[in-house]
Amino acid sequence: MLINDLLAIDKPIIQAPMAGVQGSELAIAVSEAGGLGSLPCAMLTPEALVNALTQLCESTTKPYNVNFFCHTSPIPNLEIEQRWQASLKPYYDQLGLSLNDIADGSGRRPFDADTLALLNDFRPSVVSFHFGLPDEALVDQLRSWGTKILSSATTLEEALWLEERGVDAVIAQGLEAGGHRGMFLTEDLSTQSGLFALLPQCVDALSIPVIAAGGIANPKAVKAAMALGAAGVQVGTSYLLCPEATTSAVHRQALSGAEPHTALTNLFSGRPARGIVNRVMRELGPLGDAVPAFPLATAAIAPLRAAAEAQSSSDFSPLWAGQNRSGCQAIPAAEITHWLMS
């Protein structure tokens, strides 16, 4: 069974929610083209979330997906923070910055009761989660609206855990995928496998639809995922150069460059996420031991990123991208969506 009927969409294509490189405009374009547009919400303030949802409702009558993180907010550890800042201080010195420029706060909120109350006025048709699921009472309230619930799994164990808790479909996230790993039952990266190893395991073991994500960048990959039993696909990287995306100039340049190397890194947020290798990843190593827990690492990187990007440098920017960038095209998102199904 394809996800078309479940999600009331024409094409079994979900545009991956990509925080920091998109707003409502990209989601609207994909939904209008017959896929499921997605709005990343974890980094939005309540006011910004209301504005984005209002724009979605005013611009399309088609279904759309709102995506949230459901991590547990960590308790800051001063010793770890100081060690992390010390490792970054040479870069601060080079850019003429002070460690006093580091702001408080993490910039990423987990889904909570306040967010649920805010959604009540909009009651989106689809809500998806990363890093597991929030409290059961919150999910039950979403279900009472008729909302379909999706969540990402990076292992078969996570997929089975999600099915047991009543999600409507599981997003099987292969190791190729750009952005944050959705892993939540383990922090062991050796458990992570490529999509075409993970997908058939999930399809065979689950009785609910499985959506394939990771490395799907063109029509051939869509067909291959469907041949392995996927009910639909989630695509992110191929949309990054679209005019509707808010991808920064330095990020667009990196995506258009000849260097294809991506790696998992925790330097930008504290959790493993796949992005194009840049200076800070090369020099500190992509996976650092001195990095604060997610999402506290972001604060100390932010001033470096801002200063470097002001000089058209991506040395300290999270250049999220999957391993397959062959589908990246600077064309409208609707054209990408139609092309993927061609």
Coordinates of C-alpha atoms in Angstrom, one line a residue:
M1 CA 0.0 0.0 0.0
L2 CA 1.3 3.4 -0.9
I3 CA 1.1 6.3 1.5
N4 CA -1.2 8.3 -0.9
D5 CA -4.4 7.2 0.7
L6 CA -3.1 7.3 4.3
L7 CA -1.9 10.9 3.9
A8 CA -4.4 12.0 1.2
I9 CA -1.7 13.0 -1.3
D10 CA -1.3 12.4 -5.0
K11 CA 2.3 11.4 -5.1
P12 CA 4.1 9.1 -2.5
I13 CA 6.7 11.8 -2.0
I14 CA 7.4 13.5 1.3
Q15 CA 9.7 16.5 1.3
A16 CA 12.0 16.1 4.3
P17 CA 11.7 18.8 7.0
M18 CA 15.0 20.6 6.9
A19 CA 15.5 23.1 9.8
G20 CA 17.6 26.2 8.9
V21 CA 17.2 25.9 5.1
Q22 CA 13.4 26.3 4.6
G23 CA 10.2 27.8 5.8
S24 CA 6.6 27.5 4.6
E25 CA 7.3 28.3 1.0
L26 CA 9.0 25.1 0.2
A27 CA 6.4 23.0 2.0
I28 CA 3.6 24.8 0.1
A29 CA 5.2 24.2 -3.2
V30 CA 5.6 20.5 -2.7
S31 CA 2.1 20.0 -1.3
E32 CA 0.7 22.0 -4.2
A33 CA 2.6 19.6 -6.6
G34 CA 0.9 16.6 -5.1
G35 CA 3.5 15.5 -2.5
L36 CA 3.6 16.1 1.2
G37 CA 5.4 19.3 2.1
S38 CA 7.0 19.5 5.5
L39 CA 7.6 22.3 7.9
P40 CA 10.5 21.9 10.4
C41 CA 9.4 23.4 13.7
A42 CA 12.0 22.5 16.3
M43 CA 13.9 25.8 15.9
L44 CA 10.8 28.0 15.6
T45 CA 9.7 30.3 18.4
P46 CA 6.0 30.1 19.2
E47 CA 5.3 33.3 17.3
A48 CA 7.3 32.1 14.3
L49 CA 5.5 28.7 14.3
V50 CA 2.1 30.4 14.3
N51 CA 3.1 32.7 11.4
A52 CA 4.4 29.7 9.4
L53 CA 1.3 27.6 10.0
T54 CA -0.9 30.6 9.1
Q55 CA 1.0 31.0 5.9
L56 CA 0.5 27.3 5.1
C57 CA -3.2 27.4 5.7
E58 CA -3.7 30.5 3.7
S59 CA -1.6 29.3 0.7
T60 CA -2.7 25.6 0.3
T61 CA -5.7 23.4 1.0
K62 CA -3.5 20.3 0.5
P63 CA -2.2 18.2 3.4
Y64 CA 1.1 19.2 5.0
N65 CA 3.4 17.8 7.6
V66 CA 4.8 19.6 10.7
N67 CA 7.9 18.1 12.2
F68 CA 9.1 18.3 15.8
F69 CA 12.0 17.0 17.8
C70 CA 11.2 15.0 21.0
H71 CA 14.6 14.9 22.7
T72 CA 15.1 15.3 26.4
S73 CA 16.6 18.7 27.2
P74 CA 19.9 18.1 28.9
I75 CA 21.2 19.7 32.1
P76 CA 24.2 22.0 31.2
N77 CA 27.6 20.8 32.4
L78 CA 29.9 23.7 33.1
E79 CA 33.1 21.5 32.8
I80 CA 32.1 20.2 29.4
E81 CA 31.0 23.6 28.2
Q82 CA 34.4 25.1 29.2
R83 CA 36.3 22.3 27.5
W84 CA 34.2 22.8 24.3
Q85 CA 34.8 26.6 24.3
A86 CA 38.5 26.0 24.9
S87 CA 38.7 23.9 21.8
L88 CA 37.0 26.6 19.8
K89 CA 39.0 29.6 21.3
P90 CA 41.7 29.6 18.6
Y91 CA 39.0 30.1 16.0
Y92 CA 37.4 32.9 18.1
D93 CA 40.8 34.6 18.2
Q94 CA 41.3 34.3 14.4
L95 CA 38.0 35.9 13.8
G96 CA 38.4 38.6 16.4
L97 CA 35.6 37.3 18.5
S98 CA 35.3 36.8 22.3
L99 CA 33.9 33.8 24.1
N100 CA 31.6 36.4 25.8
D101 CA 29.8 36.5 22.4
I102 CA 28.3 33.1 23.2
A103 CA 24.6 33.4 23.9
D104 CA 22.5 31.3 26.3
G105 CA 20.0 28.8 25.0
S106 CA 20.0 25.9 22.7
G107 CA 17.7 27.1 19.9
R108 CA 15.8 23.7 19.7
R109 CA 12.8 22.9 21.7
P110 CA 11.3 19.4 22.2
F111 CA 7.6 18.9 21.5
D112 CA 5.6 19.7 24.7
A113 CA 2.1 20.6 26.0
D114 CA 2.5 24.3 25.1
T115 CA 3.3 23.4 21.5
L116 CA 0.3 21.0 21.4
A117 CA -2.0 23.8 22.6
L118 CA -0.6 26.1 19.9
L119 CA -1.3 23.4 17.2
N120 CA -4.9 23.1 18.3
D121 CA -6.0 26.1 16.1
F122 CA -4.5 24.4 13.0
R123 CA -4.8 20.7 13.6
P124 CA -2.4 19.6 10.9
S125 CA -3.2 16.5 9.0
V126 CA 0.3 15.0 9.5
V127 CA 2.7 15.4 12.4
S128 CA 6.1 13.8 12.3
F129 CA 8.8 13.3 15.0
H130 CA 12.5 12.9 15.2
F131 CA 14.3 11.1 18.1
G132 CA 11.3 8.8 19.0
L133 CA 8.0 10.1 20.3
P134 CA 6.9 12.6 22.9
D135 CA 4.7 11.7 25.9
E136 CA 1.9 9.3 25.1
A137 CA -0.8 11.8 26.3
L138 CA 0.4 14.4 23.8
V139 CA 0.4 11.9 20.9
D140 CA -3.2 10.7 21.9
Q141 CA -4.4 14.3 21.7
L142 CA -3.0 14.6 18.2
R143 CA -4.7 11.4 17.2
S144 CA -8.0 12.7 18.5
W145 CA -7.9 15.4 15.8
G146 CA -7.5 12.8 13.1
T147 CA -3.8 13.7 12.7
K148 CA -1.6 11.0 11.2
I149 CA 1.6 10.3 13.2
L150 CA 5.0 9.5 11.6
S151 CA 8.4 9.1 13.2
S152 CA 11.9 8.2 12.1
A153 CA 13.6 4.9 12.8
T154 CA 17.3 4.2 12.1
T155 CA 17.2 0.5 13.2
L156 CA 14.7 -2.3 13.1
E157 CA 14.4 -2.2 16.9
E158 CA 13.4 1.5 16.7
A159 CA 10.9 0.7 13.9
L160 CA 9.3 -2.0 16.0
W161 CA 9.2 0.3 19.1
L162 CA 7.4 2.9 17.1
E163 CA 4.9 0.4 15.7
E164 CA 4.1 -0.8 19.2
R165 CA 3.2 2.7 20.1
G166 CA 0.8 3.2 17.3
V167 CA 2.4 5.4 14.7
D168 CA 0.6 5.4 11.4
A169 CA 3.9 4.9 9.4
V170 CA 7.6 4.6 10.0
I171 CA 10.3 6.6 8.2
A172 CA 13.2 4.2 7.7
Q173 CA 16.2 6.6 7.7
G174 CA 19.3 5.1 6.1
L175 CA 22.8 6.1 7.0
E176 CA 23.0 8.0 3.7
A177 CA 20.5 10.6 4.8
G178 CA 21.5 14.2 5.4
G179 CA 20.9 16.1 8.6
H180 CA 20.4 14.6 12.1
R181 CA 20.2 10.9 12.6
G182 CA 16.8 10.1 14.1
M183 CA 18.3 7.4 16.4
F184 CA 16.8 7.3 19.9
L185 CA 17.2 3.8 21.4
T186 CA 21.0 3.8 21.2
E187 CA 23.9 6.2 20.7
D188 CA 26.0 3.5 19.1
L189 CA 26.7 4.6 15.5
S190 CA 27.8 1.1 14.6
T191 CA 24.1 0.1 14.7
Q192 CA 23.4 2.4 11.8
S193 CA 22.9 0.9 8.3
G194 CA 22.3 2.0 4.8
L195 CA 18.8 2.3 3.5
F196 CA 18.7 -0.7 1.3
A197 CA 19.8 -2.9 4.3
L198 CA 17.4 -1.3 6.7
L199 CA 14.3 -0.9 4.5
P200 CA 13.6 -4.5 3.6
Q201 CA 14.1 -5.5 7.3
C202 CA 11.4 -3.0 8.3
V203 CA 9.1 -3.9 5.5
D204 CA 9.2 -7.6 6.4
A205 CA 8.8 -7.1 10.1
L206 CA 6.2 -4.3 10.3
S207 CA 2.5 -4.3 9.5
I208 CA 2.3 -0.6 8.9
P209 CA 3.6 1.4 5.9
V210 CA 7.4 2.1 5.8
I211 CA 8.7 5.3 4.1
A212 CA 12.2 5.2 2.7
A213 CA 14.6 8.0 3.5
G214 CA 18.3 8.4 2.7
G215 CA 20.2 8.8 -0.6
I216 CA 16.9 9.0 -2.6
A217 CA 17.8 11.8 -5.1
N218 CA 16.3 10.8 -8.5
P219 CA 13.5 8.7 -10.1
K220 CA 15.7 5.5 -10.3
A221 CA 16.2 5.6 -6.5
V222 CA 12.5 6.2 -5.9
K223 CA 11.7 3.1 -8.1
A224 CA 14.4 1.0 -6.3
A225 CA 12.9 1.9 -2.8
M226 CA 9.4 1.0 -4.0
A227 CA 10.7 -2.3 -5.4
L228 CA 12.0 -3.1 -1.9
G229 CA 8.6 -2.5 -0.5
A230 CA 8.6 1.2 0.5
A231 CA 5.1 2.7 0.7
G232 CA 6.6 6.1 -0.1
V233 CA 9.9 8.1 0.0
Q234 CA 11.2 11.1 1.9
V235 CA 13.5 13.3 0.0
G236 CA 15.5 16.3 1.3
T237 CA 18.8 17.0 -0.3
S238 CA 17.4 17.3 -3.8
Y239 CA 15.3 20.3 -2.7
L240 CA 18.1 22.3 -1.2
L241 CA 18.9 24.4 -4.3
C242 CA 15.2 25.1 -5.1
P243 CA 14.3 28.9 -5.1
E244 CA 11.7 28.2 -2.4
A245 CA 14.4 27.0 0.0
T246 CA 16.2 29.4 2.2
T247 CA 19.5 27.6 1.9
S248 CA 22.3 30.1 2.5
A249 CA 24.7 31.3 -0.2
V250 CA 27.7 29.4 1.3
H251 CA 25.6 26.2 1.6
R252 CA 24.4 26.5 -2.0
Q253 CA 28.0 26.9 -3.1
A254 CA 29.1 23.8 -1.2
L255 CA 26.2 21.8 -2.7
S256 CA 27.2 22.9 -6.2
G257 CA 30.9 22.2 -5.7
A258 CA 32.9 19.2 -6.9
E259 CA 33.7 17.9 -3.4
P260 CA 31.2 15.1 -2.7
H261 CA 32.5 14.2 0.8
T262 CA 30.0 14.1 3.6
A263 CA 30.4 12.8 7.1
L264 CA 28.5 12.4 10.3
T265 CA 29.4 15.1 12.8
N266 CA 28.3 16.2 16.3
L267 CA 30.2 19.5 16.3
F268 CA 27.3 21.7 15.3
S269 CA 24.6 20.4 17.7
G270 CA 25.8 17.6 19.9
R271 CA 24.1 14.8 18.0
P272 CA 25.3 13.0 14.9
A273 CA 24.2 14.6 11.6
R274 CA 25.4 14.3 8.1
G275 CA 26.9 17.3 6.3
I276 CA 29.5 18.3 3.8
V277 CA 32.9 18.2 5.4
N278 CA 34.3 21.7 6.0
R279 CA 37.2 23.2 7.9
V280 CA 36.1 22.8 11.5
M281 CA 35.1 19.1 10.8
R282 CA 38.5 18.4 9.2
E283 CA 40.6 20.1 12.0
L284 CA 38.7 19.0 15.1
G285 CA 37.5 15.7 13.6
P286 CA 33.8 15.3 12.7
L287 CA 32.9 13.5 16.0
G288 CA 34.3 15.2 19.0
D289 CA 34.5 13.9 22.6
A290 CA 34.5 17.4 24.1
V291 CA 31.1 18.4 22.6
P292 CA 28.2 19.3 24.9
A293 CA 25.0 17.2 24.7
F294 CA 22.4 18.0 22.1
P295 CA 21.4 20.7 21.5
L296 CA 23.8 22.7 23.7
A297 CA 26.8 22.5 21.3
T298 CA 25.1 25.0 19.0
A299 CA 25.6 28.1 21.1
A300 CA 29.4 28.2 20.9
I301 CA 29.5 27.5 17.2
A302 CA 26.9 30.1 16.3
P303 CA 29.2 33.2 16.6
L304 CA 31.9 31.5 14.5
R305 CA 29.4 30.6 11.8
A306 CA 28.0 34.1 11.7
A307 CA 31.4 35.8 11.4
A308 CA 32.6 33.3 8.8
E309 CA 29.5 33.5 6.7
A310 CA 29.8 37.3 6.7
Q311 CA 33.1 36.7 4.9
S312 CA 31.4 34.2 2.5
S313 CA 33.1 31.3 4.3
S314 CA 31.4 28.0 5.2
D315 CA 34.2 27.0 7.6
F316 CA 31.9 26.8 10.6
S317 CA 28.5 26.2 8.9
P318 CA 26.5 23.0 9.2
L319 CA 26.2 22.1 5.5
W320 CA 23.6 19.4 5.9
A321 CA 23.4 17.1 2.9
G322 CA 22.9 13.4 2.1
Q323 CA 25.5 11.2 0.4
N324 CA 23.7 11.5 -2.9
R325 CA 23.6 15.1 -4.2
S326 CA 23.0 14.1 -7.9
G327 CA 19.4 15.4 -7.7
C328 CA 20.2 18.9 -6.5
Q329 CA 18.9 21.3 -9.1
A330 CA 18.2 25.0 -9.0
I331 CA 14.7 24.6 -10.3
P332 CA 11.3 25.0 -8.6
A333 CA 10.3 22.5 -6.0
A334 CA 7.2 21.5 -8.0
E335 CA 9.5 20.4 -10.9
I336 CA 11.6 18.3 -8.5
T337 CA 8.5 16.7 -7.1
H338 CA 7.1 15.8 -10.6
W339 CA 10.6 14.7 -11.8
L340 CA 11.1 12.3 -8.9
M341 CA 7.9 10.4 -10.1
S342 CA 8.8 10.5 -13.8

